[in-house]
Structure formats: structure tokens, C-alpha cells
């Protein structure tokens, strides 16, 4: 993995900014810092301003684990593409959404009927996003056991897959509808040469791991276990990245 903001790697950003490109971003941990309470995960004012400017001169896609309704209240823009629930919401047809909604409602009911006391004991919070469930154990006194409790409950449910995040287990429908599928659909719709995607979470690997030649994957954080080709060191560096993209796009527009 290469650090995208180093001088020798800026040519990648320059090239994609001079061509027809979709600029894709995760939200939490990418555009906004990770916080204990997701309800207050706001972007810094500078990030908001830069994202607004990029949205005015380029094609922006936000692909997040949040529901569309939830992330809309946090965004300062209306991006050209907005995909929620890890690629499900906005990525599949209405009939499939209905089936997924029924499945998640059933799983949540079953979970509460069998493990409600244990969930409270371990400080596990259920975030119901209608088309997926996120079980947060950040505030548990025993995170290891809290995670094991969730894993043991869902391990025999073949209709779903579990995806670990940062102190959270995401329960998603066991299908091919993920962030990677959603992003590639957008690239095909736009008929672009490049798709730049920035993300920090495990489900963002669904984009990076596709190895599609059009995708420029940028991981937030220099970690070994990723399929991204590039990285930025910290979430705060998103402002530098956005600023460079805007600069290169404006140079191209003037030429």
C-alpha cells in the first residue's frame, strides 16, 4: 500500500481528476470521525465546505453503512448518488428491499425474545436500520464476550452474514448486494474511466477487493489487512485529499 498524499503518488489523483471520475466516500471514519455516539458523528466544518465544493464540480457518491434517512441529516450536500445500509438501500429493487425488511424484522424479534437480558447485561445496543442490523458493543465492560454472544446467536442463520466493524457487528442479508456491487453499478451507469473510493471500515473492503481496473481504493489508516492500493494516515487527512482533488479538477477545467 502506498501513501496517496506523498508527492510521488499525487500523479494518481491528478490523472483521475482530469478524466471523467466518480468520487466515492464512506461516511463514518472517513468524512466524519468515529465517535461513541453515532447520532452526533458530524463532519468538521472544513470537510463539509470541501465536500460541498467537490460536489459542485464533480460526481460524488456516498456509500455508507447508515440508512439513507440517517445519513441525509448529516450531509451538507445532496450527492449524485447516495447508497445506504452497506450497499443495499439504493442498490437493490423495491421487491428485494421488502424481503430484506421482513427478514431483519424477524431476526430482531427473535434476538430480543431470546437474549434481551443478556444484551442489556453486556451493554449491547441494537441499531435497527430496517435493511440491516448493527449491534454495537463499544460500551460493554467485556467486549470480547459481547461479540461472542452476538456471533453465537447468528452463526447458524444462513440468510445473513456478519461483518465486523469498529466495536460493532453488522448483520447483513447474505447476498451479493454490498458496497462493491453498488459502486461498480454507479461506474457503469456513469460510463467513467475511474472510480476513486475512500473508506475505513471492513465493508469498504467489498469495494477494494473487486480489483476492478477502474477503482482507485484509498484506505483510511495504514493497516496491512486491506485490498486498497493506497492509504491516508488519519481521518483528519481527508481535508488534504479533498483539497488536492478540487485543485486538480479546477486546473483541468481551466485548461
mmCIF file of C-alpha atoms in Angstrom, residues 51-233:
data_model
loop_
_atom_site.group_PDB
_atom_site.id
_atom_site.type_symbol
_atom_site.label_atom_id
_atom_site.label_comp_id
_atom_site.label_asym_id
_atom_site.label_seq_id
_atom_site.Cartn_x
_atom_site.Cartn_y
_atom_site.Cartn_z
ATOM 1 C CA UNK A 51 -17.200 18.228 0.086
ATOM 2 C CA UNK A 52 -19.744 20.822 -0.995
ATOM 3 C CA UNK A 53 -17.217 22.299 -3.430
ATOM 4 C CA UNK A 54 -16.279 18.888 -4.841
ATOM 5 C CA UNK A 55 -19.953 18.057 -5.304
ATOM 6 C CA UNK A 56 -20.409 21.196 -7.385
ATOM 7 C CA UNK A 57 -17.653 20.319 -9.862
ATOM 8 C CA UNK A 58 -17.579 16.504 -9.791
ATOM 9 C CA UNK A 59 -19.712 13.377 -9.464
ATOM 10 C CA UNK A 60 -19.878 12.374 -5.786
ATOM 11 C CA UNK A 61 -21.187 9.084 -4.375
ATOM 12 C CA UNK A 62 -21.690 8.470 -0.650
ATOM 13 C CA UNK A 63 -21.873 4.760 0.173
ATOM 14 C CA UNK A 64 -22.393 4.238 3.886
ATOM 15 C CA UNK A 65 -23.436 1.674 6.437
ATOM 16 C CA UNK A 66 -26.010 4.123 7.755
ATOM 17 C CA UNK A 67 -29.538 4.230 6.434
ATOM 18 C CA UNK A 68 -30.154 6.838 3.746
ATOM 19 C CA UNK A 69 -32.529 8.750 6.011
ATOM 20 C CA UNK A 70 -29.977 8.838 8.805
ATOM 21 C CA UNK A 71 -27.008 9.996 6.738
ATOM 22 C CA UNK A 72 -29.054 12.632 4.883
ATOM 23 C CA UNK A 73 -29.432 14.646 8.091
ATOM 24 C CA UNK A 74 -25.640 14.695 8.487
ATOM 25 C CA UNK A 75 -24.641 15.587 4.944
ATOM 26 C CA UNK A 76 -24.225 19.210 3.814
ATOM 27 C CA UNK A 77 -24.891 18.155 0.213
ATOM 28 C CA UNK A 78 -27.203 16.095 -1.943
ATOM 29 C CA UNK A 79 -24.712 13.869 -3.751
ATOM 30 C CA UNK A 80 -25.439 12.489 -7.185
ATOM 31 C CA UNK A 81 -25.512 9.009 -5.649
ATOM 32 C CA UNK A 82 -26.448 8.093 -2.087
ATOM 33 C CA UNK A 83 -26.340 4.428 -1.075
ATOM 34 C CA UNK A 84 -27.166 3.234 2.457
ATOM 35 C CA UNK A 85 -27.070 0.054 4.513
ATOM 36 C CA UNK A 86 -23.720 -1.129 3.145
ATOM 37 C CA UNK A 87 -24.851 -1.122 -0.487
ATOM 38 C CA UNK A 88 -28.391 -2.435 -0.006
ATOM 39 C CA UNK A 89 -30.544 0.678 0.219
ATOM 40 C CA UNK A 90 -30.471 2.383 -3.147
ATOM 41 C CA UNK A 91 -28.654 -0.607 -4.614
ATOM 42 C CA UNK A 92 -31.464 -3.166 -4.989
ATOM 43 C CA UNK A 93 -35.031 -3.068 -6.297
ATOM 44 C CA UNK A 94 -38.118 -2.449 -4.167
ATOM 45 C CA UNK A 95 -39.202 -6.101 -4.086
ATOM 46 C CA UNK A 96 -35.836 -7.213 -2.734
ATOM 47 C CA UNK A 97 -35.950 -4.423 -0.141
ATOM 48 C CA UNK A 98 -39.331 -5.656 1.104
ATOM 49 C CA UNK A 99 -37.963 -9.167 1.585
ATOM 50 C CA UNK A 100 -34.865 -7.887 3.387
ATOM 51 C CA UNK A 101 -37.014 -5.698 5.646
ATOM 52 C CA UNK A 102 -39.136 -8.697 6.679
ATOM 53 C CA UNK A 103 -36.010 -10.771 7.329
ATOM 54 C CA UNK A 104 -34.385 -8.143 9.559
ATOM 55 C CA UNK A 105 -37.585 -7.529 11.496
ATOM 56 C CA UNK A 106 -37.874 -11.273 12.172
ATOM 57 C CA UNK A 107 -34.253 -11.548 13.288
ATOM 58 C CA UNK A 108 -34.539 -8.586 15.630
ATOM 59 C CA UNK A 109 -37.710 -10.000 17.196
ATOM 60 C CA UNK A 110 -36.036 -13.378 17.684
ATOM 61 C CA UNK A 111 -32.910 -11.798 19.156
ATOM 62 C CA UNK A 112 -34.870 -9.751 21.688
ATOM 63 C CA UNK A 113 -37.120 -12.639 22.679
ATOM 64 C CA UNK A 114 -34.161 -14.911 23.418
ATOM 65 C CA UNK A 115 -31.346 -12.634 24.573
ATOM 66 C CA UNK A 116 -32.837 -9.381 25.796
ATOM 67 C CA UNK A 117 -31.451 -9.715 29.318
ATOM 68 C CA UNK A 118 -28.008 -10.717 28.043
ATOM 69 C CA UNK A 119 -27.912 -7.791 25.635
ATOM 70 C CA UNK A 120 -28.595 -5.389 28.491
ATOM 71 C CA UNK A 121 -26.055 -7.135 30.719
ATOM 72 C CA UNK A 122 -23.297 -6.822 28.124
ATOM 73 C CA UNK A 123 -24.175 -3.260 27.119
ATOM 74 C CA UNK A 124 -25.038 -4.218 23.554
ATOM 75 C CA UNK A 125 -27.090 -1.666 21.630
ATOM 76 C CA UNK A 126 -29.163 -2.687 18.609
ATOM 77 C CA UNK A 127 -29.242 -0.168 15.792
ATOM 78 C CA UNK A 128 -32.176 -1.093 13.573
ATOM 79 C CA UNK A 129 -31.540 0.266 10.082
ATOM 80 C CA UNK A 130 -34.545 -1.527 8.585
ATOM 81 C CA UNK A 131 -32.497 -3.382 5.952
ATOM 82 C CA UNK A 132 -29.645 -4.363 8.270
ATOM 83 C CA UNK A 133 -28.877 -4.524 11.974
ATOM 84 C CA UNK A 134 -25.825 -3.125 13.710
ATOM 85 C CA UNK A 135 -25.051 -4.436 17.166
ATOM 86 C CA UNK A 136 -22.752 -2.032 18.990
ATOM 87 C CA UNK A 137 -20.693 -3.262 21.930
ATOM 88 C CA UNK A 138 -18.378 -0.252 22.318
ATOM 89 C CA UNK A 139 -19.736 0.424 25.821
ATOM 90 C CA UNK A 140 -19.545 -3.171 27.017
ATOM 91 C CA UNK A 141 -17.340 -3.944 30.005
ATOM 92 C CA UNK A 142 -16.430 -7.230 28.271
ATOM 93 C CA UNK A 143 -16.249 -6.526 24.521
ATOM 94 C CA UNK A 144 -14.880 -9.991 23.734
ATOM 95 C CA UNK A 145 -17.796 -11.784 25.385
ATOM 96 C CA UNK A 146 -20.304 -9.309 23.982
ATOM 97 C CA UNK A 147 -19.083 -10.033 20.456
ATOM 98 C CA UNK A 148 -19.118 -13.798 21.084
ATOM 99 C CA UNK A 149 -22.707 -13.589 22.316
ATOM 100 C CA UNK A 150 -23.792 -11.958 19.053
ATOM 101 C CA UNK A 151 -21.740 -14.303 16.885
ATOM 102 C CA UNK A 152 -23.129 -17.397 18.565
ATOM 103 C CA UNK A 153 -26.696 -16.232 18.024
ATOM 104 C CA UNK A 154 -26.296 -15.524 14.313
ATOM 105 C CA UNK A 155 -23.795 -18.220 13.314
ATOM 106 C CA UNK A 156 -26.485 -20.681 12.196
ATOM 107 C CA UNK A 157 -28.589 -18.118 10.335
ATOM 108 C CA UNK A 158 -27.579 -18.823 6.753
ATOM 109 C CA UNK A 159 -29.764 -15.995 5.452
ATOM 110 C CA UNK A 160 -27.361 -13.369 6.818
ATOM 111 C CA UNK A 161 -23.672 -12.599 7.016
ATOM 112 C CA UNK A 162 -21.840 -10.962 9.894
ATOM 113 C CA UNK A 163 -19.350 -8.217 9.125
ATOM 114 C CA UNK A 164 -17.187 -6.855 11.919
ATOM 115 C CA UNK A 165 -16.649 -3.139 12.244
ATOM 116 C CA UNK A 166 -15.095 -0.955 14.901
ATOM 117 C CA UNK A 167 -16.708 -2.356 18.062
ATOM 118 C CA UNK A 168 -19.795 -3.329 16.070
ATOM 119 C CA UNK A 169 -21.134 -6.396 14.300
ATOM 120 C CA UNK A 170 -23.186 -5.672 11.204
ATOM 121 C CA UNK A 171 -25.878 -8.186 10.297
ATOM 122 C CA UNK A 172 -26.460 -8.047 6.546
ATOM 123 C CA UNK A 173 -28.508 -10.144 4.117
ATOM 124 C CA UNK A 174 -26.428 -12.946 2.649
ATOM 125 C CA UNK A 175 -26.425 -11.700 -0.932
ATOM 126 C CA UNK A 176 -24.180 -10.077 -3.495
ATOM 127 C CA UNK A 177 -25.573 -6.626 -2.695
ATOM 128 C CA UNK A 178 -22.723 -4.840 -0.980
ATOM 129 C CA UNK A 179 -20.726 -1.628 -1.281
ATOM 130 C CA UNK A 180 -18.612 -3.078 -4.062
ATOM 131 C CA UNK A 181 -21.594 -4.082 -6.173
ATOM 132 C CA UNK A 182 -23.195 -0.671 -5.639
ATOM 133 C CA UNK A 183 -20.053 1.261 -6.583
ATOM 134 C CA UNK A 184 -19.424 -0.757 -9.746
ATOM 135 C CA UNK A 185 -23.049 -0.204 -10.804
ATOM 136 C CA UNK A 186 -22.523 3.540 -10.429
ATOM 137 C CA UNK A 187 -19.336 3.410 -12.508
ATOM 138 C CA UNK A 188 -21.169 1.559 -15.256
ATOM 139 C CA UNK A 189 -24.102 3.985 -15.176
ATOM 140 C CA UNK A 190 -21.732 6.933 -15.453
ATOM 141 C CA UNK A 191 -19.524 5.177 -18.011
ATOM 142 C CA UNK A 192 -16.435 6.625 -16.355
ATOM 143 C CA UNK A 193 -12.757 5.833 -16.679
ATOM 144 C CA UNK A 194 -12.071 5.986 -12.938
ATOM 145 C CA UNK A 195 -13.847 5.479 -9.654
ATOM 146 C CA UNK A 196 -11.997 6.758 -6.589
ATOM 147 C CA UNK A 197 -13.304 5.355 -3.310
ATOM 148 C CA UNK A 198 -12.214 6.266 0.214
ATOM 149 C CA UNK A 199 -13.230 4.195 3.232
ATOM 150 C CA UNK A 200 -12.060 2.983 6.619
ATOM 151 C CA UNK A 201 -14.350 0.089 7.506
ATOM 152 C CA UNK A 202 -14.414 -3.650 6.864
ATOM 153 C CA UNK A 203 -17.388 -3.343 4.499
ATOM 154 C CA UNK A 204 -15.375 -0.884 2.383
ATOM 155 C CA UNK A 205 -13.191 -3.867 1.512
ATOM 156 C CA UNK A 206 -16.130 -5.001 -0.641
ATOM 157 C CA UNK A 207 -15.112 -2.143 -2.947
ATOM 158 C CA UNK A 208 -11.341 -2.539 -2.664
ATOM 159 C CA UNK A 209 -11.335 -6.314 -3.126
ATOM 160 C CA UNK A 210 -13.086 -6.204 -6.515
ATOM 161 C CA UNK A 211 -9.791 -5.379 -8.194
ATOM 162 C CA UNK A 212 -11.681 -3.616 -10.956
ATOM 163 C CA UNK A 213 -9.125 -1.658 -13.026
ATOM 164 C CA UNK A 214 -11.325 1.432 -12.811
ATOM 165 C CA UNK A 215 -11.261 1.557 -8.996
ATOM 166 C CA UNK A 216 -8.691 3.581 -7.068
ATOM 167 C CA UNK A 217 -9.059 2.391 -3.478
ATOM 168 C CA UNK A 218 -7.873 4.580 -0.599
ATOM 169 C CA UNK A 219 -7.965 3.202 2.936
ATOM 170 C CA UNK A 220 -8.201 5.480 5.948
ATOM 171 C CA UNK A 221 -5.414 4.179 8.145
ATOM 172 C CA UNK A 222 -2.178 2.412 7.285
ATOM 173 C CA UNK A 223 -3.061 -1.194 8.040
ATOM 174 C CA UNK A 224 -1.835 -4.398 6.432
ATOM 175 C CA UNK A 225 -5.149 -6.221 6.174
ATOM 176 C CA UNK A 226 -6.696 -4.356 3.244
ATOM 177 C CA UNK A 227 -7.151 -4.701 -0.513
ATOM 178 C CA UNK A 228 -6.783 -0.965 -1.089
ATOM 179 C CA UNK A 229 -3.788 0.171 -3.126
ATOM 180 C CA UNK A 230 -3.399 3.496 -1.309
ATOM 181 C CA UNK A 231 -3.993 4.988 2.124
ATOM 182 C CA UNK A 232 -4.146 8.169 4.136
ATOM 183 C CA UNK A 233 -2.730 8.022 7.667
#
